[in-house]
CSV table of C-alpha atoms and ligand atoms in Angstrom, one decimal:
chain,number,residue,atom,x,y,z
A,10,MET,CA,38.1,9.4,16.0
A,11,LYS,CA,35.9,12.3,15.0
A,12,THR,CA,32.2,11.2,14.4
A,13,SER,CA,29.0,13.0,13.5
A,14,SER,CA,27.0,10.2,15.0
A,15,ILE,CA,26.2,11.9,18.3
A,16,SER,CA,23.8,10.0,20.5
A,17,LYS,CA,20.7,12.0,21.5
A,18,PHE,CA,22.1,15.4,20.4
A,19,TYR,CA,18.5,16.7,20.6
A,20,GLU,CA,18.2,15.8,24.3
A,21,LYS,CA,21.4,17.7,25.3
A,22,SER,CA,21.3,21.2,26.8
A,23,LEU,CA,22.5,24.2,24.7
A,24,GLU,CA,25.8,24.3,26.6
A,25,GLU,CA,26.4,20.6,25.9
A,26,ARG,CA,25.5,20.9,22.2
A,27,LEU,CA,27.8,23.9,21.8
A,28,LYS,CA,30.7,22.1,23.6
A,29,ILE,CA,30.3,19.1,21.2
A,30,LEU,CA,30.1,21.4,18.2
A,31,ALA,CA,33.0,23.5,19.3
A,32,GLU,CA,35.2,20.4,19.7
A,33,PHE,CA,34.0,18.9,16.4
A,34,ALA,CA,34.7,22.0,14.4
A,35,SER,CA,37.4,23.7,16.5
A,36,LEU,CA,35.3,26.8,17.0
A,37,THR,CA,36.8,29.6,19.0
A,38,PRO,CA,35.0,31.0,22.1
A,39,GLU,CA,34.1,34.1,20.0
A,40,GLU,CA,32.5,31.9,17.3
A,41,VAL,CA,30.5,30.0,19.9
A,42,SER,CA,29.3,33.2,21.5
A,43,ASN,CA,28.4,34.6,18.0
A,44,LEU,CA,26.2,31.7,17.5
A,45,GLN,CA,24.1,32.7,20.4
A,46,LYS,CA,23.8,36.4,20.1
A,47,LEU,CA,22.5,38.5,17.3
A,48,ALA,CA,25.5,38.0,15.0
A,49,LEU,CA,24.5,40.4,12.3
A,50,ASP,CA,25.1,44.0,13.5
A,51,PHE,CA,23.4,47.0,11.8
A,52,ASP,CA,26.5,48.1,9.9
A,53,THR,CA,27.0,44.7,8.3
A,54,ALA,CA,23.3,44.3,7.5
A,55,ASN,CA,23.2,47.8,6.1
A,56,ARG,CA,26.1,47.0,3.8
A,57,MET,CA,24.3,43.9,2.5
A,58,ILE,CA,21.0,45.5,1.4
A,59,GLU,CA,19.3,48.9,1.3
A,60,ASN,CA,17.0,50.7,3.7
A,61,VAL,CA,17.8,48.4,6.6
A,62,VAL,CA,15.7,48.8,9.8
A,63,GLY,CA,16.3,45.5,11.5
A,64,THR,CA,17.2,41.8,10.9
A,65,THR,CA,15.1,38.6,10.8
A,66,GLN,CA,16.4,35.7,12.7
A,67,LEU,CA,15.8,32.0,12.0
A,68,PRO,CA,16.8,28.9,14.0
A,69,PHE,CA,20.3,27.5,13.1
A,70,GLY,CA,20.6,23.8,13.9
A,71,VAL,CA,23.0,21.0,13.1
A,72,ALA,CA,22.1,17.7,11.5
A,73,THR,CA,24.1,14.8,12.8
A,74,ASN,CA,25.2,11.4,11.4
A,75,PHE,CA,26.4,12.6,7.9
A,76,ILE,CA,29.3,10.9,6.2
A,77,VAL,CA,30.0,12.3,2.8
A,78,ASN,CA,32.7,10.8,0.7
A,79,GLY,CA,34.1,9.1,3.8
A,80,ARG,CA,34.2,12.3,5.9
A,81,GLU,CA,32.2,12.7,9.1
A,82,ILE,CA,30.2,15.9,8.8
A,83,LEU,CA,27.9,17.9,11.1
A,84,VAL,CA,25.6,19.9,8.8
A,85,PRO,CA,24.4,23.4,9.7
A,86,MET,CA,20.8,24.1,8.7
A,87,THR,CA,18.9,27.3,8.9
A,88,ILE,CA,15.1,26.8,8.6
A,89,GLU,CA,11.9,27.7,10.3
A,90,GLU,CA,10.1,24.3,9.8
A,91,PRO,CA,10.1,21.7,12.5
A,92,SER,CA,11.2,18.1,11.8
A,93,VAL,CA,13.6,19.0,8.9
A,94,VAL,CA,16.8,18.8,10.9
A,95,ALA,CA,15.7,15.6,12.8
A,96,ALA,CA,14.6,14.0,9.5
A,97,ALA,CA,17.9,14.7,7.8
A,98,SER,CA,19.8,13.3,10.8
A,99,LYS,CA,17.7,10.2,10.9
A,100,ALA,CA,18.1,9.5,7.2
A,101,ALA,CA,21.9,10.1,7.4
A,102,GLY,CA,22.1,7.7,10.4
A,103,LEU,CA,20.3,5.0,8.5
A,104,ALA,CA,22.8,5.4,5.6
A,105,ARG,CA,25.9,5.0,7.8
A,106,ALA,CA,25.8,1.2,7.7
A,107,SER,CA,26.8,1.4,4.0
A,108,GLY,CA,29.3,4.2,4.4
A,109,GLY,CA,26.9,7.3,4.0
A,110,PHE,CA,26.8,9.3,0.8
A,111,GLN,CA,29.0,9.1,-2.2
A,112,ALA,CA,28.9,12.5,-4.0
A,113,SER,CA,30.5,14.1,-7.0
A,114,SER,CA,30.2,17.4,-8.9
A,115,ASP,CA,31.1,19.0,-12.2
A,116,ASP,CA,33.6,21.8,-12.6
A,117,PRO,CA,32.0,25.1,-11.5
A,118,ILE,CA,30.9,26.2,-15.0
A,119,MET,CA,28.2,28.9,-15.1
A,120,ILE,CA,26.5,30.3,-18.1
A,121,GLY,CA,26.3,33.9,-19.1
A,122,GLN,CA,23.6,34.9,-21.7
A,123,ILE,CA,23.8,37.8,-24.1
A,124,GLN,CA,20.7,38.5,-26.1
A,125,LEU,CA,20.9,40.2,-29.5
A,126,VAL,CA,17.8,41.4,-31.3
A,127,ASN,CA,17.2,43.1,-34.7
A,128,VAL,CA,19.8,40.9,-36.3
A,129,ALA,CA,19.2,41.0,-40.1
A,130,ASP,CA,20.7,37.6,-40.9
A,131,THR,CA,20.9,35.4,-37.7
A,132,ALA,CA,22.7,32.5,-39.4
A,133,GLN,CA,25.3,34.7,-40.9
A,134,ALA,CA,25.8,36.6,-37.6
A,135,ALA,CA,26.1,33.4,-35.6
A,136,LYS,CA,28.8,32.3,-38.1
A,137,LYS,CA,30.7,35.6,-37.7
A,138,ILE,CA,30.6,35.4,-33.9
A,139,MET,CA,31.9,31.8,-33.9
A,140,GLU,CA,34.8,32.8,-36.2
A,141,LYS,CA,35.8,35.4,-33.6
A,142,LYS,CA,35.2,33.0,-30.6
A,143,ASN,CA,38.7,33.1,-29.3
A,144,GLU,CA,39.0,36.9,-29.4
A,145,ILE,CA,35.7,37.3,-27.6
A,146,MET,CA,36.7,34.7,-24.9
A,147,ASP,CA,40.1,36.5,-24.5
A,148,PHE,CA,38.4,39.8,-24.0
A,149,ALA,CA,36.0,38.4,-21.5
A,150,ASN,CA,38.9,36.8,-19.5
A,151,GLN,CA,40.7,40.2,-19.4
A,152,GLN,CA,37.8,41.3,-17.2
A,153,ASP,CA,38.7,39.0,-14.3
A,154,LYS,CA,42.4,38.3,-14.2
A,155,VAL,CA,42.3,37.0,-10.6
A,156,LEU,CA,39.7,34.4,-11.6
A,157,VAL,CA,41.9,33.3,-14.6
A,158,SER,CA,45.0,33.1,-12.3
A,159,PHE,CA,43.1,30.6,-10.1
A,160,GLY,CA,42.4,28.4,-13.2
A,161,GLY,CA,38.9,29.9,-13.9
A,162,GLY,CA,37.6,32.1,-16.7
A,163,VAL,CA,35.7,31.6,-19.9
A,164,LYS,CA,36.1,28.1,-21.2
A,165,ASP,CA,33.7,28.0,-24.2
A,166,LEU,CA,31.2,30.0,-26.1
A,167,ASP,CA,28.3,29.2,-28.4
A,168,VAL,CA,25.5,30.9,-30.2
A,169,ARG,CA,21.8,29.9,-30.3
A,170,VAL,CA,19.1,31.2,-32.6
A,171,LEU,CA,15.8,31.5,-30.8
A,172,LYS,CA,12.4,32.4,-32.0
A,173,HIS,CA,9.4,33.8,-30.2
A,174,ASP,CA,6.3,35.6,-31.5
A,175,GLY,CA,7.6,35.5,-35.1
A,176,LYS,CA,10.8,37.2,-34.1
A,177,GLU,CA,14.3,35.7,-34.2
A,178,MET,CA,17.0,36.6,-31.8
A,179,LEU,CA,20.6,35.4,-31.2
A,180,VAL,CA,21.6,34.3,-27.8
A,181,VAL,CA,25.3,33.9,-27.0
A,182,HIS,CA,26.4,31.7,-24.2
A,183,LEU,CA,29.6,32.2,-22.3
A,184,TYR,CA,30.7,29.2,-20.3
A,185,VAL,CA,32.7,30.4,-17.4
A,186,ASP,CA,34.6,28.4,-14.8
A,187,VAL,CA,33.9,30.5,-11.7
A,188,ARG,CA,36.0,28.4,-9.3
A,189,ASP,CA,34.8,28.9,-5.7
A,190,ALA,CA,32.4,31.7,-6.4
A,191,MET,CA,28.7,31.5,-7.0
A,192,GLY,CA,29.7,33.3,-10.2
A,193,ALA,CA,27.0,35.9,-10.8
A,194,ASN,CA,29.3,38.9,-10.5
A,195,ALA,CA,32.0,37.5,-12.7
A,196,ILE,CA,29.5,36.3,-15.4
A,197,ASN,CA,27.5,39.5,-15.5
A,198,THR,CA,30.7,41.6,-15.8
A,199,MET,CA,32.0,39.5,-18.6
A,200,SER,CA,28.7,39.4,-20.4
A,201,GLU,CA,28.4,43.2,-20.3
A,202,ALA,CA,32.0,43.6,-21.4
A,203,VAL,CA,31.7,41.5,-24.6
A,204,ALA,CA,28.3,42.8,-25.5
A,205,PRO,CA,29.6,45.7,-27.8
A,206,MET,CA,31.8,43.2,-29.7
A,207,LEU,CA,28.8,41.0,-30.3
A,208,GLU,CA,26.7,44.0,-31.4
A,209,ASN,CA,29.4,44.9,-34.0
A,210,LEU,CA,29.7,41.4,-35.3
A,211,SER,CA,26.0,40.7,-35.5
A,212,GLY,CA,24.9,44.1,-36.7
A,213,GLY,CA,22.0,43.8,-34.1
A,214,LYS,CA,21.2,45.4,-30.8
A,215,VAL,CA,22.2,44.0,-27.4
A,216,ARG,CA,19.5,43.6,-24.8
A,217,LEU,CA,20.0,41.3,-21.8
A,218,ARG,CA,23.4,40.4,-20.4
A,219,ILE,CA,23.0,38.1,-17.4
A,220,ILE,CA,23.8,34.8,-15.8
A,221,SER,CA,21.5,31.8,-16.4
A,222,ASN,CA,20.4,30.1,-13.2
A,223,LEU,CA,19.9,26.9,-15.1
A,224,ALA,CA,23.4,25.8,-14.3
A,225,VAL,CA,23.4,22.5,-16.3
A,226,ARG,CA,27.2,22.4,-16.5
A,227,ARG,CA,27.5,22.7,-12.7
A,228,LEU,CA,25.6,19.6,-11.5
A,229,ALA,CA,26.1,18.0,-8.1
A,230,ARG,CA,25.3,14.3,-7.5
A,231,ALA,CA,25.0,12.1,-4.5
A,232,LYS,CA,24.1,8.5,-3.9
A,233,ALA,CA,23.4,6.4,-0.9
A,234,VAL,CA,22.4,2.8,-0.1
A,235,TRP,CA,20.0,2.1,2.6
A,236,LYS,CA,20.3,-1.6,3.6
A,237,LYS,CA,17.1,-3.5,3.8
A,238,GLU,CA,18.2,-4.9,7.2
A,239,GLU,CA,18.5,-1.4,8.5
A,240,ILE,CA,15.2,0.1,7.1
A,241,GLY,CA,13.1,-3.0,6.6
A,242,GLU,CA,11.8,-4.4,3.3
A,243,ASP,CA,8.5,-2.5,3.5
A,244,VAL,CA,10.4,0.8,3.5
A,245,VAL,CA,12.4,-0.3,0.5
A,246,GLU,CA,9.2,-1.0,-1.4
A,247,GLY,CA,7.4,2.1,0.1
A,248,VAL,CA,10.2,4.5,-1.0
A,249,ILE,CA,10.2,3.0,-4.5
A,250,ASP,CA,6.4,3.3,-4.7
A,251,ALA,CA,6.7,7.0,-3.6
A,252,TYR,CA,9.4,7.6,-6.3
A,253,ASN,CA,7.2,6.0,-9.0
A,254,PHE,CA,4.3,8.3,-7.9
A,255,ALA,CA,6.6,11.4,-8.3
A,256,ALA,CA,8.0,10.2,-11.6
A,257,ALA,CA,4.5,9.7,-13.0
A,258,ASP,CA,2.8,12.9,-11.7
A,259,PRO,CA,4.0,16.5,-11.6
A,260,TYR,CA,1.6,17.3,-8.8
A,261,ARG,CA,3.4,14.8,-6.6
A,262,ALA,CA,6.9,15.7,-8.1
A,263,ALA,CA,6.5,19.3,-7.0
A,264,THR,CA,6.0,18.2,-3.4
A,265,HIS,CA,8.7,15.5,-3.6
A,266,ASN,CA,11.1,18.2,-4.8
A,267,LYS,CA,9.9,20.6,-2.2
A,268,GLY,CA,11.0,18.1,0.4
A,269,ILE,CA,14.4,17.9,-1.2
A,270,MET,CA,14.7,21.7,-1.1
A,271,ASN,CA,13.9,21.7,2.6
A,272,GLY,CA,17.3,20.2,3.1
A,273,ILE,CA,19.1,21.9,0.4
A,274,ASP,CA,17.8,25.4,1.1
A,275,SER,CA,18.6,25.0,4.8
A,276,VAL,CA,22.3,24.5,4.1
A,277,VAL,CA,22.4,27.1,1.3
A,278,ILE,CA,20.9,29.7,3.7
A,279,ALA,CA,23.1,28.7,6.6
A,280,THR,CA,26.2,29.2,4.4
A,281,GLY,CA,25.0,32.6,3.2
A,282,ASN,CA,24.3,31.4,-0.4
A,283,ASP,CA,21.6,32.5,-2.8
A,284,TRP,CA,18.8,30.1,-2.3
A,285,ARG,CA,16.6,31.7,-4.9
A,286,ALA,CA,19.2,30.8,-7.5
A,287,ILE,CA,19.4,27.3,-6.2
A,288,GLU,CA,15.6,27.0,-6.3
A,289,ALA,CA,15.4,28.4,-9.9
A,290,GLY,CA,18.1,26.0,-11.0
A,291,ALA,CA,16.6,23.0,-9.3
A,292,HIS,CA,13.0,23.4,-10.7
A,293,SER,CA,14.1,24.4,-14.2
A,294,TYR,CA,16.4,21.3,-14.3
A,295,ALA,CA,13.5,19.2,-13.1
A,296,ALA,CA,11.4,20.5,-16.0
A,297,MET,CA,14.0,19.8,-18.6
A,298,LYS,CA,15.1,16.3,-17.7
A,299,GLU,CA,12.4,14.9,-19.9
A,300,GLU,CA,10.9,17.1,-22.7
A,301,GLY,CA,7.6,18.7,-21.6
A,302,LYS,CA,7.5,17.0,-18.1
A,303,TYR,CA,8.4,18.1,-14.6
A,304,LYS,CA,10.3,15.3,-12.9
A,305,PRO,CA,11.6,14.4,-9.4
A,306,LEU,CA,15.2,15.3,-8.8
A,307,THR,CA,15.9,12.0,-7.1
A,308,LYS,CA,15.5,8.4,-8.1
A,309,TYR,CA,15.3,5.1,-6.2
A,310,TYR,CA,15.8,1.5,-7.1
A,311,LYS,CA,16.8,-1.8,-5.6
A,312,ASP,CA,20.3,-3.2,-6.0
A,313,GLY,CA,21.2,-6.9,-6.3
A,314,ASN,CA,21.0,-7.4,-2.5
A,315,GLY,CA,17.5,-5.9,-2.4
A,316,ASP,CA,18.9,-2.8,-0.6
A,317,LEU,CA,17.5,0.6,-1.5
A,318,VAL,CA,19.7,2.9,-3.7
A,319,GLY,CA,18.9,6.6,-3.8
A,320,GLU,CA,20.4,9.1,-6.2
A,321,ILE,CA,20.1,12.8,-6.7
A,322,GLU,CA,21.4,15.2,-9.4
A,323,LEU,CA,20.8,18.9,-9.7
A,324,PRO,CA,22.5,22.2,-10.5
A,325,MET,CA,24.4,23.6,-7.6
A,326,ALA,CA,25.5,27.2,-8.0
A,327,ILE,CA,26.9,27.9,-4.6
A,328,GLY,CA,30.1,29.7,-3.6
A,329,LEU,CA,32.5,30.2,-0.8
A,330,VAL,CA,33.9,33.5,-1.8
A,331,GLY,CA,32.0,36.8,-2.3
A,332,GLY,CA,28.4,37.4,-1.2
A,333,ALA,CA,27.2,36.8,2.3
A,334,THR,CA,29.3,33.7,2.8
A,335,LYS,CA,32.3,35.9,3.6
A,336,THR,CA,30.4,38.8,5.3
A,337,HIS,CA,27.8,37.1,7.5
A,338,PRO,CA,29.4,35.9,10.7
A,339,ILE,CA,27.0,32.9,11.1
A,340,ALA,CA,27.6,31.9,7.5
A,341,LYS,CA,31.4,31.9,8.2
A,342,ILE,CA,30.9,29.6,11.2
A,343,ALA,CA,28.6,27.3,9.1
A,344,VAL,CA,31.4,26.9,6.5
A,345,LYS,CA,33.9,26.2,9.3
A,346,ILE,CA,31.5,23.6,10.8
A,347,LEU,CA,31.3,21.9,7.4
A,348,GLY,CA,35.1,21.9,7.1
A,349,VAL,CA,34.9,22.6,3.3
A,350,LYS,CA,37.7,24.3,1.4
A,351,THR,CA,36.1,24.4,-2.1
A,352,ALA,CA,32.6,25.2,-3.5
A,353,LYS,CA,32.7,21.8,-5.1
A,354,GLU,CA,32.9,20.1,-1.7
A,355,LEU,CA,30.1,22.2,-0.4
A,356,ALA,CA,27.9,21.4,-3.5
A,357,GLU,CA,28.5,17.7,-2.8
A,358,ILE,CA,27.4,17.9,0.8
A,359,ILE,CA,24.3,19.9,-0.1
A,360,ALA,CA,23.3,17.4,-2.7
A,361,SER,CA,23.7,14.6,-0.1
A,362,VAL,CA,21.5,16.5,2.4
A,363,GLY,CA,18.9,16.9,-0.3
A,364,LEU,CA,18.9,13.2,-0.9
A,365,ALA,CA,18.7,12.4,2.8
A,366,GLN,CA,15.9,14.9,3.3
A,367,ASN,CA,13.9,13.3,0.5
A,368,PHE,CA,14.5,9.8,1.7
A,369,ALA,CA,13.4,10.7,5.2
A,370,ALA,CA,10.2,12.3,3.9
A,371,ILE,CA,9.1,9.5,1.6
A,372,ARG,CA,10.1,6.9,4.1
A,373,ALA,CA,7.7,8.4,6.6
A,374,LEU,CA,5.0,9.2,4.0
A,375,SER,CA,5.0,5.7,2.6
A,376,THR,CA,4.7,4.1,6.0
A,377,GLU,CA,3.3,5.8,9.2
A,378,GLY,CA,2.8,9.3,7.6
A,379,ILE,CA,4.5,12.5,8.8
A,380,GLN,CA,1.9,13.9,11.2
A,381,ARG,CA,2.9,11.8,14.2
A,382,GLY,CA,6.5,13.1,14.1
A,383,HIS,CA,5.3,16.6,13.3
A,384,MET,CA,2.8,16.6,16.1
A,385,ARG,CA,5.5,15.4,18.6
A,386,LEU,CA,7.5,18.5,17.8
A,387,HIS,CA,4.5,20.8,17.4
A,388,SER,CA,3.2,19.6,20.8
A,389,LYS,CA,6.1,21.4,22.5
A,390,ASN,CA,5.0,24.7,21.0
A,391,ILE,CA,1.5,24.0,22.2
A,392,ALA,CA,2.7,23.2,25.7
A,393,VAL,CA,4.5,26.5,25.8
A,394,LEU,CA,1.4,28.3,24.6
A,395,ALA,CA,-0.5,26.7,27.4
A,396,GLY,CA,1.9,28.2,29.9
A,397,ALA,CA,4.3,25.3,30.5
A,398,VAL,CA,7.9,26.1,31.5
A,399,GLY,CA,11.1,24.2,32.1
A,400,ASP,CA,10.5,20.4,32.6
A,401,GLU,CA,6.8,20.9,32.2
A,402,ILE,CA,7.1,21.5,28.5
A,403,ASP,CA,8.3,18.0,27.7
A,404,ALA,CA,6.0,16.4,30.2
A,405,VAL,CA,2.9,18.2,28.7
A,406,ALA,CA,4.1,17.6,25.1
A,407,LYS,CA,4.4,13.9,25.7
A,408,VAL,CA,0.9,13.5,27.1
A,409,ILE,CA,-0.9,15.5,24.4
A,410,SER,CA,1.1,14.0,21.5
A,411,ASP,CA,0.5,10.4,22.9
A,412,GLU,CA,-3.2,11.2,23.2
A,413,LYS,CA,-3.2,12.8,19.7
A,414,LYS,CA,-4.9,15.8,21.3
A,415,VAL,CA,-2.4,18.5,20.3
A,416,ASN,CA,-4.4,21.6,21.3
A,417,VAL,CA,-3.9,24.4,23.8
A,418,ALA,CA,-7.1,23.5,25.8
A,419,ARG,CA,-6.0,19.9,26.5
A,420,ALA,CA,-2.4,21.1,27.2
A,421,LYS,CA,-3.7,23.5,29.9
A,422,GLU,CA,-5.7,20.6,31.5
A,423,VAL,CA,-2.6,18.4,31.5
A,424,LEU,CA,-0.4,21.2,32.9
A,425,ASP,CA,-2.9,21.7,35.8
A,426,GLU,CA,-2.8,18.0,36.5
A,427,ILE,CA,1.0,18.0,36.5
A,428,ARG,CA,1.2,21.1,38.8
A,429,LYS,CA,-1.3,19.6,41.2
A,430,LYS,CA,0.9,16.5,41.6
A,431,LYS,CA,4.0,18.5,42.4
B,511,MEV,C1,7.1,19.2,3.9
B,511,MEV,O1,7.8,20.4,4.1
B,511,MEV,C2,7.8,18.4,2.8
B,511,MEV,C3,7.1,17.1,2.4
B,511,MEV,O2,5.8,17.4,1.9
B,511,MEV,C4,7.9,16.5,1.3
B,511,MEV,C5,7.2,15.3,0.6
B,511,MEV,O3,6.0,15.3,0.5
B,511,MEV,O4,7.9,14.5,0.1
B,511,MEV,C6,6.9,16.1,3.6
């Protein structure tokens, strides 16, 4: 049976890793070779943005051990920071005893905002707009018949009266089911299309017509139970203490949420999605969970058995159609590795990775600290800087990290000693 629990994946050679991955995700030889070479050619890159002169590469790894809603999953992660992939894999491994992650998500409803200024009577204008709600929604839906044919389109509309600096404005919200898209294009097109109607009805002037990244109607959630026998009672208590710290203090909540985003952004980037949109949504949601406070996006508590329960909830505006997901060759492979068919499924996996990443970070922070693990990985870079090659890298790295002397000078001494013994 297919499993994401692959023993010592990190110790395997590149060839072995690729063989396992190719089998797991039925990758073609071309996809496997694309993973290793520069997979973004100039023409593709030049179509993606303007003034292209090159491309930036980042490591693409896979986290092991994930089970999400009963399905074994290898998670592609694109990130420059050491330890993130290892930590996610570790946390997912520790959750396997209780079946991994249970995740769910809302329908993919995004919000389009249309701002109207210089409205003489905002209450009256809001009433007029609401009376014509169905006509406005119909007109918006005519802009994207394909989306409507797939069951998407505008589902609701409302009007808000906002005030700033002594001035009132009307803001119309279009609630659009964007199906498997991130949704920005559909939303912005519809918002621009209905703007003249709204101008007429309100007697005001249209200003902004744009998506809101605070996608509160498109939340993804995940939950996992870490058994006390698996992680130890001190870790159960430690993680809850860490959560309480984040819940009580925005300075800590910012870092707590940053750890969550290490996992989330990695998958969002690997799959070619807009990580700035996800970041904006996550942090604005964290700031609105409780009036006037910035809160952690996860929570932890003990269940009746004394096991640790972790939960996450955040907006997840990601897509599988449009954008780089379909044009970037590596993003296409990432989606194939995940085996997802809908944006909802992808959102649920991403939420699970965010929870896993956070658990791993606060588990380490509340017990031994993260520096030992970080240094173990960092020591390999230092060994290379000291001139180690091949087997020497691991040998030097082990000595300097065991000695807690992770610096180039000591790495050079150790390397000399190893070479003398050869
Ligand atoms: C580092 O990238 C992320 C952490 O700081 C997260 C946290 O403190 O929870 C380790």
